[in-house]
Amino acid sequence: MDTVPHRELGLGGLFLEDLAVGMSAVVARTITEADIVMFCGVSGDTNPVHINEDYASATPFKGRIAHGMLTAGLISAVLGTRLPGPGAIYLSQNLKFKAPVRIGDTVLARATVTDIVAEKKRVTLHTACYVGDTMVVDGEAVVMVPRRPNASAV
Amino acid sequence: MDTVPHRELGLGGLFLEDLAVGMSAVVARTITEADIVMFCGVSGDTNPVHINEDYASATPFKGRIAHGMLTAGLISAVLGTRLPGPGAIYLSQNLKFKAPVRIGDTVLARATVTDIVAEKKRVTLHTACYVGDTMVVDGEAVVMVPRRPNASAV
C-alpha cells in the first residue's frame, strides 16, 4: 500500500532507505548579471565588488564577482531538488570560499553522500562547487532525511 | 595623506586597524514571498517546501518556509556592507539552521568580531540570525581584511 502522496504528485525526494554512501548529484548554471542583481535584492548585500565594475576592477579580483552565498545557493538546489530532494531538513552547511566566480562562469555544484547515521536519520554530504576544473566552494552539509513510510512494517 | 579613494567615494569598508573583538553590526529585513520566489530563481532551489503551500502545509513546518541560504544571505549583507564592509574577502562560513523562517518573519542578522589574527589579516566573527528572540541560524565567518594603506609608515 502506497501512502506517500507526495511521490504520486512528483514532489517527493529520496528516503533514508534510498541513500548510500557514494551517491552523488549535480546542478549547474551560468551565473549572470541578473542573478547578481537579484541576489543583491533578496540579501541586501550591495557590496560594490558585486555590482560596481569601476570599484571591482581596482580590487585583487580585477572585476565584479558573484556573492559567495549566491554560489552556495546551488548547493541548496542540489540538496533541495535532487539529493535527497524534498522532505529532507537542512541542519547545517559549512562553506569555504576558495576562488572567485565571475559573471558568465558556469558553476557546477555536486553533493556526495559521505556518511549515514540511520538511527538519527542524519546524512552527511560533501558539497563542492566548480568552475571548470577549479573548486570555488568546498564544504559539508548535514541533513535529516525521512524514513520511507511503513518501512518498519516491512 | 589620504590614498584611499574608495573611502572618498563612500565605498570603503573598515580596515584591520579599525576592528576590535566585541564590535558588532546588524541588518534586518522582512522575508517576503517575493524574496523566496527570487531566491528560487537565482539558486534553482525550487523545493516545494518553499513555494507550494499545499505541499508545505503537510510537512512538519506546517507551511512554506524560506530557504536557509536565503536567510544566510543576510549574514553576507552584514559582512559585505557593514562589518567589515567592502574590501574584506570572505574565506569561510559555517551555518547551523536551527529553526524555520516563514513568510512575513523579520530576520535580524548580527555579526560580532570574536578573534583577530593581525599577522594573517584574518578576522573571525560570530554570525547569527534571529526572528524575535529565536535564533534561526547560528554560525561563524572568517574574512581577510585589508590593512589601512600607509599604516606601516605611521
Coordinates of N, CA and C in Angstrom, one line a residue, chain A residues 16-113:
Chain A
L16 N 15.5 7.9 3.5 CA 16.8 7.4 4.1 C 17.2 6.0 3.5
E17 N 16.2 5.2 3.2 CA 16.4 3.8 2.7 C 16.9 3.9 1.3
D18 N 16.7 5.0 0.6 CA 17.2 5.1 -0.8 C 18.6 5.5 -0.9
L19 N 19.2 6.0 0.2 CA 20.6 6.6 0.1 C 21.7 5.6 0.5
A20 N 22.8 5.8 -0.1 CA 24.0 5.0 0.2 C 25.2 5.9 0.0
V21 N 26.2 5.6 0.8 CA 27.5 6.4 0.7 C 28.0 6.3 -0.7
G22 N 28.4 7.4 -1.2 CA 28.9 7.5 -2.6 C 28.0 8.0 -3.6
M23 N 26.7 8.0 -3.3 CA 25.7 8.6 -4.3 C 26.0 10.1 -4.4
S24 N 25.8 10.5 -5.6 CA 26.0 12.0 -5.9 C 25.1 12.5 -6.9
A25 N 24.9 13.8 -6.8 CA 24.0 14.5 -7.8 C 24.6 15.9 -8.0
V26 N 24.3 16.5 -9.2 CA 24.8 17.8 -9.5 C 23.7 18.7 -10.0
V27 N 23.9 20.0 -9.9 CA 23.2 21.0 -10.7 C 24.2 22.0 -11.3
A28 N 24.0 22.6 -12.4 CA 24.9 23.5 -13.0 C 24.1 24.7 -13.6
R29 N 24.7 25.9 -13.5 CA 24.1 27.0 -14.2 C 25.1 28.1 -14.4
T30 N 24.8 28.9 -15.3 CA 25.7 30.0 -15.7 C 25.3 31.3 -14.8
I31 N 26.3 31.8 -14.1 CA 26.0 33.0 -13.3 C 25.9 34.2 -14.1
T32 N 24.8 34.9 -14.1 CA 24.6 36.1 -14.9 C 24.5 37.4 -14.1
E33 N 24.6 38.5 -14.8 CA 24.5 39.8 -14.1 C 23.1 39.8 -13.4
A34 N 22.1 39.3 -14.0 CA 20.7 39.3 -13.4 C 20.7 38.5 -12.1
D35 N 21.4 37.4 -12.1 CA 21.5 36.6 -10.8 C 22.1 37.5 -9.7
I36 N 23.2 38.2 -10.0 CA 23.8 39.0 -9.0 C 23.0 40.2 -8.6
V37 N 22.3 40.8 -9.5 CA 21.4 41.9 -9.2 C 20.3 41.4 -8.3
M38 N 19.7 40.3 -8.6 CA 18.6 39.7 -7.8 C 19.1 39.3 -6.4
F39 N 20.3 38.7 -6.4 CA 20.8 38.3 -5.1 C 21.0 39.6 -4.2
C40 N 21.5 40.7 -4.8 CA 21.6 41.9 -4.0 C 20.2 42.3 -3.4
G41 N 19.2 42.1 -4.2 CA 17.9 42.5 -3.8 C 17.4 41.6 -2.7
V42 N 17.5 40.3 -2.8 CA 17.0 39.4 -1.7 C 17.8 39.4 -0.5
S43 N 19.1 39.7 -0.6 CA 20.0 39.6 0.6 C 20.3 40.9 1.2
G44 N 20.2 42.0 0.4 CA 20.6 43.3 0.8 C 22.2 43.5 0.8
D45 N 22.9 42.5 0.3 CA 24.3 42.6 0.2 C 24.7 43.3 -1.1
T46 N 24.8 44.7 -1.0 CA 25.2 45.5 -2.2 C 26.6 45.9 -2.2
N47 N 27.5 45.1 -1.6 CA 28.9 45.3 -1.7 C 29.3 45.6 -3.1
P48 N 30.1 46.7 -3.3 CA 30.4 47.2 -4.7 C 31.2 46.2 -5.5
V49 N 31.9 45.2 -4.8 CA 32.7 44.2 -5.5 C 31.7 43.4 -6.4
H50 N 30.4 43.4 -6.1 CA 29.5 42.6 -6.9 C 28.8 43.4 -8.0
I51 N 28.7 44.7 -7.8 CA 27.8 45.5 -8.7 C 28.4 46.8 -9.2
N52 N 29.7 47.0 -8.9 CA 30.3 48.3 -9.4 C 31.6 47.9 -10.1
E53 N 31.6 47.9 -11.4 CA 32.8 47.4 -12.1 C 33.9 48.4 -11.9
D54 N 33.7 49.7 -11.8 CA 34.8 50.6 -11.5 C 35.5 50.3 -10.2
Y55 N 34.7 50.0 -9.2 CA 35.3 49.6 -7.9 C 36.0 48.3 -8.0
A56 N 35.2 47.3 -8.5 CA 35.7 45.9 -8.5 C 37.0 45.7 -9.3
S57 N 37.1 46.5 -10.4 CA 38.3 46.4 -11.3 C 39.6 46.8 -10.6
A58 N 39.4 47.6 -9.5 CA 40.6 48.1 -8.7 C 40.9 47.2 -7.5
T59 N 40.1 46.1 -7.4 CA 40.4 45.1 -6.3 C 41.3 44.0 -6.8
P60 N 41.7 43.1 -5.9 CA 42.5 42.0 -6.4 C 41.7 41.1 -7.3
F61 N 40.4 41.2 -7.3 CA 39.6 40.3 -8.2 C 39.6 40.8 -9.6
K62 N 39.9 42.1 -9.8 CA 40.0 42.7 -11.2 C 38.7 42.8 -11.9
G63 N 37.6 42.8 -11.2 CA 36.3 42.8 -11.8 C 35.2 42.3 -10.9
R64 N 34.0 42.5 -11.3 CA 32.9 42.0 -10.4 C 32.9 40.5 -10.2
I65 N 32.5 40.1 -9.0 CA 32.4 38.7 -8.7 C 31.0 38.4 -8.1
A66 N 30.6 37.2 -8.2 CA 29.3 36.8 -7.6 C 29.5 36.7 -6.1
H67 N 28.4 36.9 -5.4 CA 28.3 36.7 -3.9 C 28.7 35.2 -3.7
G68 N 29.5 35.0 -2.6 CA 29.8 33.6 -2.3 C 28.5 32.8 -1.9
M69 N 27.6 33.5 -1.3 CA 26.3 32.9 -0.8 C 25.4 32.6 -2.0
L70 N 25.6 33.3 -3.1 CA 24.8 33.0 -4.3 C 25.3 31.7 -4.9
T71 N 26.6 31.5 -5.0 CA 27.2 30.3 -5.4 C 26.7 29.1 -4.5
A72 N 26.7 29.4 -3.2 CA 26.3 28.4 -2.3 C 24.8 28.0 -2.5
G73 N 24.1 28.9 -3.1 CA 22.7 28.6 -3.4 C 22.5 27.4 -4.3
L74 N 23.5 27.2 -5.1 CA 23.4 26.0 -6.0 C 23.5 24.7 -5.2
I75 N 24.2 24.8 -4.0 CA 24.3 23.6 -3.1 C 22.9 23.4 -2.6
S76 N 22.3 24.5 -2.2 CA 20.9 24.4 -1.7 C 20.0 23.7 -2.7
A77 N 20.2 24.1 -4.0 CA 19.4 23.5 -5.1 C 19.7 22.0 -5.2
V78 N 20.9 21.5 -5.1 CA 21.2 20.1 -5.3 C 20.5 19.4 -4.1
L79 N 20.7 19.9 -2.9 CA 20.1 19.2 -1.7 C 18.6 19.2 -1.8
G80 N 18.1 20.4 -2.2 CA 16.6 20.6 -2.1 C 15.8 20.0 -3.2
T81 N 16.5 19.7 -4.3 CA 15.7 19.2 -5.5 C 16.2 17.8 -6.0
R82 N 17.4 17.4 -5.7 CA 18.0 16.2 -6.3 C 18.3 15.1 -5.2
L83 N 19.2 15.5 -4.3 CA 19.8 14.5 -3.4 C 19.9 15.2 -2.0
P84 N 19.1 14.9 -1.0 CA 18.0 13.9 -1.1 C 16.7 14.5 -1.7
G85 N 16.6 15.7 -1.9 CA 15.4 16.3 -2.5 C 14.3 16.7 -1.4
P86 N 13.1 17.0 -1.9 CA 12.1 17.5 -0.9 C 11.8 16.5 0.2
G87 N 11.6 17.0 1.4 CA 11.4 16.2 2.5 C 12.6 16.2 3.5
A88 N 13.7 16.4 3.0 CA 14.9 16.5 3.8 C 14.9 17.8 4.6
I89 N 15.5 17.8 5.7 CA 15.6 19.0 6.6 C 17.1 19.4 6.7
Y90 N 17.3 20.6 6.3 CA 18.7 21.1 6.2 C 19.2 21.5 7.6
L91 N 20.2 20.8 8.2 CA 20.6 21.0 9.5 C 21.8 22.0 9.6
S92 N 22.8 21.7 8.7 CA 24.0 22.6 8.7 C 24.7 22.6 7.4
Q93 N 25.5 23.6 7.2 CA 26.3 23.7 6.0 C 27.6 24.5 6.3
N94 N 28.7 23.9 6.0 CA 30.0 24.6 6.1 C 30.4 24.9 4.7
L95 N 31.0 26.1 4.6 CA 31.4 26.6 3.3 C 32.8 27.2 3.4
K96 N 33.7 26.8 2.4 CA 34.9 27.5 2.3 C 34.9 28.2 0.9
F97 N 35.1 29.5 0.8 CA 35.1 30.2 -0.5 C 36.6 30.2 -1.0
K98 N 36.8 29.4 -2.0 CA 38.2 29.1 -2.4 C 38.7 29.9 -3.6
A99 N 37.8 30.3 -4.4 CA 38.1 31.1 -5.6 C 36.9 31.9 -6.1
P100 N 37.1 33.0 -6.8 CA 36.0 33.9 -7.2 C 35.2 33.3 -8.3
V101 N 33.9 33.6 -8.4 CA 33.1 33.2 -9.5 C 32.7 34.6 -10.2
R102 N 32.9 34.6 -11.5 CA 32.7 35.8 -12.3 C 31.4 35.7 -13.2
I103 N 30.9 36.8 -13.6 CA 29.8 36.8 -14.5 C 30.1 36.0 -15.7
G104 N 29.2 35.1 -16.1 CA 29.5 34.3 -17.3 C 30.0 32.9 -16.9
D105 N 30.6 32.8 -15.7 CA 31.1 31.5 -15.3 C 29.9 30.5 -15.1
T106 N 30.2 29.3 -15.6 CA 29.2 28.2 -15.3 C 29.6 27.4 -14.1
V107 N 28.8 27.4 -13.1 CA 29.1 26.7 -11.8 C 28.4 25.4 -11.8
L108 N 29.2 24.3 -11.5 CA 28.6 23.0 -11.2 C 28.7 22.7 -9.7
A109 N 27.6 22.4 -9.1 CA 27.5 22.1 -7.7 C 27.3 20.6 -7.6
R110 N 28.1 19.9 -6.8 CA 28.0 18.5 -6.6 C 27.8 18.2 -5.1
A111 N 26.9 17.3 -4.8 CA 26.7 16.8 -3.4 C 26.9 15.3 -3.5
T112 N 27.7 14.8 -2.6 CA 28.1 13.3 -2.5 C 27.9 12.8 -1.1
V113 N 27.1 11.8 -0.9 CA 26.8 11.2 0.4 C 28.1 10.6 1.0

